[in-house]
Tab-separated table of C-alpha atoms and ligand atoms in Angstrom:
chain	number	residue	atom	x	y	z
R	213	MET	CA	0.000	0.000	0.000
R	214	PRO	CA	1.243	3.518	-0.632
R	215	ILE	CA	2.579	5.008	2.596
R	216	PRO	CA	2.738	8.817	2.809
R	217	GLY	CA	6.288	10.074	2.426
R	218	GLN	CA	7.651	6.674	1.435
R	219	SER	CA	7.341	6.658	-2.360
R	220	PHE	CA	10.850	8.088	-2.733
R	221	ARG	CA	12.461	6.275	0.194
R	222	PHE	CA	14.601	3.400	-1.027
R	223	THR	CA	17.123	0.995	0.431
R	224	HIS	CA	18.325	-0.890	-2.666
R	225	ALA	CA	18.802	-0.594	-6.395
R	226	ILE	CA	19.413	-3.027	-9.233
R	227	LEU	CA	21.418	-1.818	-12.235
R	228	ARG	CA	22.818	-3.551	-15.284
R	229	ALA	CA	26.223	-2.673	-16.709
R	230	PRO	CA	26.038	-1.219	-20.222
R	231	ALA	CA	26.933	-3.699	-22.952
R	232	GLY	CA	29.191	-2.793	-25.879
R	233	SER	CA	26.063	-3.231	-28.006
R	234	ILE	CA	24.645	-0.054	-26.453
R	235	VAL	CA	25.895	1.595	-29.666
R	236	ASP	CA	22.893	-0.147	-31.299
R	237	GLY	CA	20.396	1.071	-28.677
R	238	LEU	CA	16.993	2.283	-29.862
R	239	ARG	CA	16.622	6.012	-30.418
R	240	ALA	CA	13.938	8.300	-31.806
R	241	ILE	CA	16.405	10.625	-33.516
R	242	ASP	CA	19.929	9.604	-34.409
R	243	THR	CA	22.403	12.132	-33.039
R	244	GLY	CA	25.261	9.629	-33.092
R	245	SER	CA	25.876	6.446	-31.156
R	246	PRO	CA	26.959	6.465	-27.526
R	247	ASP	CA	30.614	5.959	-26.739
R	248	ALA	CA	30.585	2.666	-24.816
R	249	ALA	CA	33.594	3.523	-22.619
R	250	LEU	CA	32.202	6.925	-21.672
R	251	PHE	CA	28.804	5.313	-21.033
R	252	ARG	CA	30.471	2.907	-18.598
R	253	ALA	CA	32.142	5.802	-16.784
R	254	GLN	CA	28.873	7.735	-16.535
R	255	HIS	CA	27.112	4.583	-15.356
R	256	ALA	CA	29.724	4.141	-12.614
R	257	ALA	CA	29.167	7.744	-11.491
R	258	TYR	CA	25.423	7.095	-11.411
R	259	ARG	CA	25.964	4.044	-9.241
R	260	ASP	CA	28.199	6.066	-6.908
R	261	ALA	CA	25.434	8.665	-6.602
R	262	LEU	CA	22.886	5.990	-5.679
R	263	GLU	CA	25.227	4.664	-3.013
R	264	ALA	CA	25.895	8.165	-1.697
R	265	ALA	CA	22.106	8.552	-1.436
R	266	GLY	CA	22.064	5.530	0.854
R	267	LEU	CA	21.244	2.622	-1.456
R	268	ALA	CA	22.891	-0.777	-1.563
R	269	THR	CA	23.410	-1.489	-5.261
R	270	THR	CA	23.603	-4.678	-7.301
R	271	VAL	CA	25.069	-4.347	-10.796
R	272	LEU	CA	24.087	-7.192	-13.115
R	273	ALA	CA	26.339	-8.446	-15.899
R	274	PRO	CA	25.984	-6.762	-19.294
R	275	LEU	CA	23.829	-8.473	-21.926
R	276	GLU	CA	25.286	-8.037	-25.398
R	277	GLU	CA	22.211	-9.519	-27.063
R	278	PHE	CA	20.015	-6.784	-25.593
R	279	PRO	CA	21.474	-3.365	-26.509
R	280	ASP	CA	19.010	-1.443	-24.321
R	281	SER	CA	19.239	-3.720	-21.285
R	282	VAL	CA	21.180	-1.096	-19.294
R	283	PHE	CA	17.788	0.613	-18.952
R	284	VAL	CA	16.583	-1.867	-16.335
R	285	GLU	CA	13.662	0.250	-15.228
R	286	ASP	CA	11.627	-0.761	-18.271
R	287	ALA	CA	11.552	-4.494	-17.492
R	288	ALA	CA	10.068	-4.475	-13.981
R	289	LEU	CA	8.158	-2.547	-11.362
R	290	CYS	CA	9.484	-2.732	-7.818
R	291	LEU	CA	7.214	-1.989	-4.878
R	292	PRO	CA	7.869	-2.584	-1.186
R	293	GLU	CA	5.426	-5.513	-1.266
R	294	GLY	CA	7.117	-7.251	-4.174
R	295	ALA	CA	8.227	-6.979	-7.783
R	296	VAL	CA	6.282	-7.264	-11.026
R	297	VAL	CA	8.015	-8.535	-14.158
R	298	LEU	CA	6.683	-6.325	-16.953
R	299	ARG	CA	6.343	-6.864	-20.710
R	300	PRO	CA	8.244	-4.190	-22.623
R	301	GLY	CA	6.466	-2.976	-25.747
R	302	ALA	CA	9.574	-2.652	-27.924
R	303	PRO	CA	9.961	-6.068	-29.601
R	304	THR	CA	13.748	-6.024	-29.159
R	305	ARG	CA	13.295	-5.421	-25.432
R	306	LEU	CA	10.671	-8.017	-24.486
R	307	GLY	CA	13.351	-10.594	-23.628
R	308	GLU	CA	14.826	-8.233	-21.022
R	309	ALA	CA	11.917	-9.150	-18.759
R	310	VAL	CA	13.047	-12.779	-18.617
R	311	MET	CA	16.624	-11.683	-17.994
R	312	ILE	CA	15.784	-9.446	-15.021
R	313	GLU	CA	13.732	-12.083	-13.206
R	314	PRO	CA	16.565	-13.926	-11.400
R	315	ALA	CA	17.721	-10.661	-9.793
R	316	LEU	CA	14.168	-9.943	-8.661
R	317	LEU	CA	13.844	-13.427	-7.186
R	318	GLU	CA	17.034	-12.794	-5.198
R	319	ALA	CA	15.773	-9.472	-3.893
R	320	PHE	CA	12.065	-10.093	-3.292
R	321	GLU	CA	9.989	-12.699	-1.556
R	322	LYS	CA	7.140	-12.015	-3.963
R	323	VAL	CA	7.670	-11.756	-7.706
R	324	ARG	CA	4.609	-11.487	-9.912
R	325	HIS	CA	4.232	-11.312	-13.681
R	326	LEU	CA	2.242	-9.167	-15.992
R	327	PRO	CA	0.217	-11.869	-17.764
R	328	ALA	CA	1.066	-12.294	-21.456
R	329	LEU	CA	-2.618	-12.376	-22.311
R	330	GLY	CA	-5.168	-10.764	-20.038
R	331	ASP	CA	-8.892	-10.098	-20.318
R	332	HIS	CA	-8.151	-7.088	-22.498
R	333	GLY	CA	-5.637	-8.656	-24.907
R	334	HIS	CA	-1.853	-8.719	-25.099
R	335	GLY	CA	-0.556	-6.434	-22.406
R	336	ARG	CA	2.597	-4.345	-22.746
R	337	ILE	CA	4.116	-2.024	-20.194
R	338	GLU	CA	7.541	-0.440	-19.899
R	339	GLY	CA	8.572	0.866	-16.494
R	340	GLY	CA	9.422	4.236	-18.018
R	341	ASP	CA	5.685	4.803	-18.261
R	342	VAL	CA	5.080	4.110	-14.565
R	343	LEU	CA	5.276	6.749	-11.838
R	344	VAL	CA	4.628	5.622	-8.268
R	345	THR	CA	3.524	8.426	-5.965
R	346	ASP	CA	2.401	8.471	-2.352
R	347	ARG	CA	-1.202	8.035	-3.476
R	348	GLU	CA	-1.292	5.852	-6.562
R	349	ILE	CA	0.489	4.377	-9.519
R	350	LEU	CA	0.248	6.579	-12.602
R	351	VAL	CA	0.764	4.804	-15.920
R	352	GLY	CA	1.028	6.677	-19.195
R	353	ARG	CA	-0.310	4.860	-22.223
R	354	SER	CA	2.317	5.213	-24.941
R	355	ALA	CA	3.749	3.546	-28.028
R	356	ARG	CA	5.333	1.045	-25.573
R	357	THR	CA	2.514	0.661	-23.028
R	358	ASN	CA	-1.002	-0.316	-24.010
R	359	GLY	CA	-4.384	-0.338	-22.316
R	360	ALA	CA	-4.336	-4.117	-21.907
R	361	GLY	CA	-1.023	-3.870	-20.047
R	362	ILE	CA	-2.374	-1.181	-17.756
R	363	GLU	CA	-5.502	-3.232	-16.995
R	364	ALA	CA	-3.341	-6.261	-16.283
R	365	LEU	CA	-1.087	-4.280	-13.936
R	366	ARG	CA	-4.153	-2.972	-12.119
R	367	GLU	CA	-5.168	-6.559	-11.359
R	368	VAL	CA	-1.667	-7.640	-10.389
R	369	VAL	CA	-1.171	-4.924	-7.729
R	370	ARG	CA	-4.763	-4.604	-6.509
R	371	ASP	CA	-4.403	-6.819	-3.460
R	372	TRP	CA	-1.246	-4.929	-2.471
R	373	GLY	CA	-3.554	-1.935	-2.038
R	374	TYR	CA	-2.499	0.145	-5.059
R	375	ARG	CA	-4.738	2.198	-7.285
R	376	VAL	CA	-3.553	2.329	-10.908
R	377	ARG	CA	-4.563	5.421	-12.871
R	378	GLU	CA	-4.147	5.534	-16.632
R	379	LEU	CA	-2.934	8.754	-18.223
R	380	ALA	CA	-1.794	9.596	-21.731
R	381	THR	CA	1.775	10.047	-22.876
R	382	PRO	CA	1.815	12.610	-25.719
R	383	PRO	CA	2.742	10.837	-28.979
R	384	GLU	CA	6.024	12.693	-29.455
R	385	ILE	CA	7.303	11.509	-26.060
R	386	LEU	CA	8.890	8.067	-25.620
R	387	HIS	CA	7.807	7.353	-22.063
R	388	PHE	CA	5.548	9.108	-19.565
R	389	LYS	CA	8.541	9.662	-17.280
R	390	THR	CA	10.664	10.994	-20.122
R	391	ASP	CA	8.831	14.187	-19.268
R	392	CYS	CA	8.257	13.974	-15.534
R	393	GLY	CA	9.735	12.816	-12.255
R	394	LEU	CA	8.618	12.579	-8.655
R	395	LEU	CA	10.167	15.191	-6.358
R	396	ASP	CA	8.311	14.154	-3.222
R	397	GLY	CA	5.113	12.265	-2.505
R	398	GLU	CA	2.949	15.157	-3.670
R	399	THR	CA	5.197	17.066	-6.085
R	400	ILE	CA	6.026	16.275	-9.693
R	401	LEU	CA	8.613	17.904	-11.929
R	402	THR	CA	7.080	18.055	-15.396
R	403	THR	CA	7.323	19.570	-18.827
R	404	ARG	CA	4.525	21.830	-19.922
R	405	ARG	CA	3.654	19.518	-22.837
R	406	LEU	CA	3.065	16.577	-20.459
R	407	ALA	CA	1.130	18.661	-17.939
R	408	ALA	CA	-1.027	20.135	-20.725
R	409	GLY	CA	-3.358	17.129	-20.478
R	410	GLY	CA	-4.335	18.463	-17.054
R	411	HIS	CA	-4.433	15.087	-15.376
R	412	LEU	CA	-1.557	15.843	-13.013
R	413	GLY	CA	-3.441	18.845	-11.713
R	414	ASP	CA	-4.066	17.457	-8.264
R	415	TYR	CA	-0.328	17.243	-7.572
R	416	ARG	CA	1.911	20.205	-6.875
R	417	LEU	CA	3.671	20.739	-10.191
R	418	ILE	CA	7.045	22.305	-10.860
R	419	HIS	CA	7.536	23.001	-14.570
R	420	VAL	CA	10.961	22.661	-16.149
R	421	PRO	CA	11.962	25.884	-17.904
R	422	ASP	CA	11.341	25.983	-21.664
R	423	GLY	CA	14.312	24.534	-23.508
R	424	GLU	CA	15.251	22.248	-20.606
R	425	GLU	CA	12.617	19.556	-21.243
R	426	ALA	CA	15.256	16.839	-21.071
R	427	ALA	CA	15.773	17.646	-17.384
R	428	ALA	CA	12.274	16.448	-16.458
R	429	ASN	CA	13.299	12.821	-16.025
R	430	ALA	CA	14.700	13.554	-12.585
R	431	VAL	CA	14.542	11.001	-9.814
R	432	ARG	CA	14.139	11.643	-6.097
R	433	ILE	CA	16.081	9.187	-3.980
R	434	ASN	CA	15.886	9.642	-0.243
R	435	ASP	CA	17.206	13.158	0.420
R	436	VAL	CA	18.487	14.034	-3.051
R	437	VAL	CA	17.158	14.614	-6.551
R	438	LEU	CA	19.297	13.176	-9.353
R	439	LEU	CA	19.204	15.429	-12.392
R	440	PRO	CA	21.045	15.138	-15.701
R	441	ALA	CA	23.888	17.668	-15.883
R	442	GLY	CA	23.601	20.598	-18.268
R	443	PHE	CA	20.287	22.033	-17.154
R	444	PRO	CA	21.281	24.904	-14.854
R	445	ARG	CA	17.917	26.640	-14.787
R	446	THR	CA	16.135	23.483	-13.666
R	447	ALA	CA	18.829	22.837	-11.066
R	448	ASP	CA	18.439	26.390	-9.720
R	449	LEU	CA	14.655	26.094	-9.682
R	450	LEU	CA	14.811	22.894	-7.664
R	451	ARG	CA	17.430	24.207	-5.244
R	452	THR	CA	15.354	27.331	-4.673
R	453	ALA	CA	12.355	25.091	-3.966
R	454	GLY	CA	14.423	23.390	-1.254
R	455	TYR	CA	15.597	20.204	-2.955
R	456	ALA	CA	19.168	18.907	-2.748
R	457	VAL	CA	20.190	18.403	-6.371
R	458	VAL	CA	22.922	16.091	-7.632
R	459	ALA	CA	23.671	16.714	-11.323
R	460	LEU	CA	25.110	13.734	-13.192
R	461	PRO	CA	26.643	13.513	-16.668
R	462	ASN	CA	24.176	11.744	-18.939
R	463	SER	CA	25.352	12.551	-22.471
R	464	GLU	CA	25.740	8.931	-23.596
R	465	ALA	CA	22.428	7.556	-22.250
R	466	ALA	CA	20.702	10.631	-23.696
R	467	LYS	CA	21.839	9.629	-27.214
R	468	VAL	CA	19.643	6.533	-26.861
R	469	ASP	CA	16.810	8.343	-25.081
R	470	GLY	CA	17.798	7.280	-21.563
R	471	GLY	CA	17.734	9.393	-18.421
R	472	MET	CA	18.046	9.288	-14.653
R	473	SER	CA	15.183	6.965	-13.835
R	474	CYS	CA	15.678	4.264	-16.445
R	475	LEU	CA	19.165	3.265	-15.309
R	476	SER	CA	18.008	1.632	-12.069
R	477	LEU	CA	15.246	-0.288	-10.344
R	478	ARG	CA	14.937	1.312	-6.943
R	479	PHE	CA	13.098	-0.300	-4.066
R	480	ARG	CA	12.605	-0.340	-0.349
R	481	ARG	CA	12.800	-3.576	1.533
R	482	ILE	CA	10.216	-3.886	4.246
R	483	ALA	CA	12.075	-5.236	7.271
I	210	CIR	C1	14.518	2.624	-25.633
I	210	CIR	O1	14.184	3.289	-26.627
I	210	CIR	O2	13.813	1.739	-25.173
I	210	CIR	C2	15.845	2.919	-24.973
I	210	CIR	N1	16.786	3.311	-25.955
I	210	CIR	C3	15.701	4.003	-23.927
I	210	CIR	C4	14.853	3.578	-22.762
I	210	CIR	C5	14.747	4.628	-21.716
I	210	CIR	N2	13.959	4.153	-20.632
I	210	CIR	C6	13.332	4.926	-19.772
I	210	CIR	O3	13.335	6.132	-19.899
I	210	CIR	N3	12.657	4.328	-18.799
């Protein structure tokens, strides 16, 4: 069940080391392939930041056959009650769900699955479309996440006490969380284009300044907010609002549409 103030409190994180095949990662617009060595260095800095924020981290071995597998967030949803193995909507990424399962079984007593075929058809969800707040689980329907997947997730987490609310991801945006991130249980950092739908209106919203849309995929972890480096106006805005910001280099993940949230599965173990 959502517990007030706990949706951004974590004890552990699972990451996967970037494979050399990250140069073949999916991207909406080709601005050049990531440099694998620099990606590894930025990934190591990201892991250090998670540990500095208080998390125990597990880094899984790279998977050459899955170029995008460094973006572990898309294959599972981790809640304090247990983990859900998702079904990524990108055909080249579906197999990542199978590959993440052993790590989830190590970390969680309860591991559930999004059914392949539910009452509403073939369900697909990528974790990048899922935002867990203090009140509910918001899921943005997108090119990767369909209505059947959202219905299936609703059933899977119902008896854990979660409400799942479906929202829309604007078509030009990869994932719902490409354009938003939780800052605290009641506050969401968002782009104006995502907020334009109006459905986030009952949260306190902080809008990223125009031109800094790529900063919206921030992630609050315990007492800090991880933000991609290079967005000084967003960093200032957040610091002025009272958040402790840690800016991390993200140039290589950004070339394949990755940001702060997608590089880890964060969770809180209930003692
Ligand atoms: C993809 O297109 O699936 C990857 N290249 C990027 C995934 C980023 N994931 C995320 O934001 N949750």
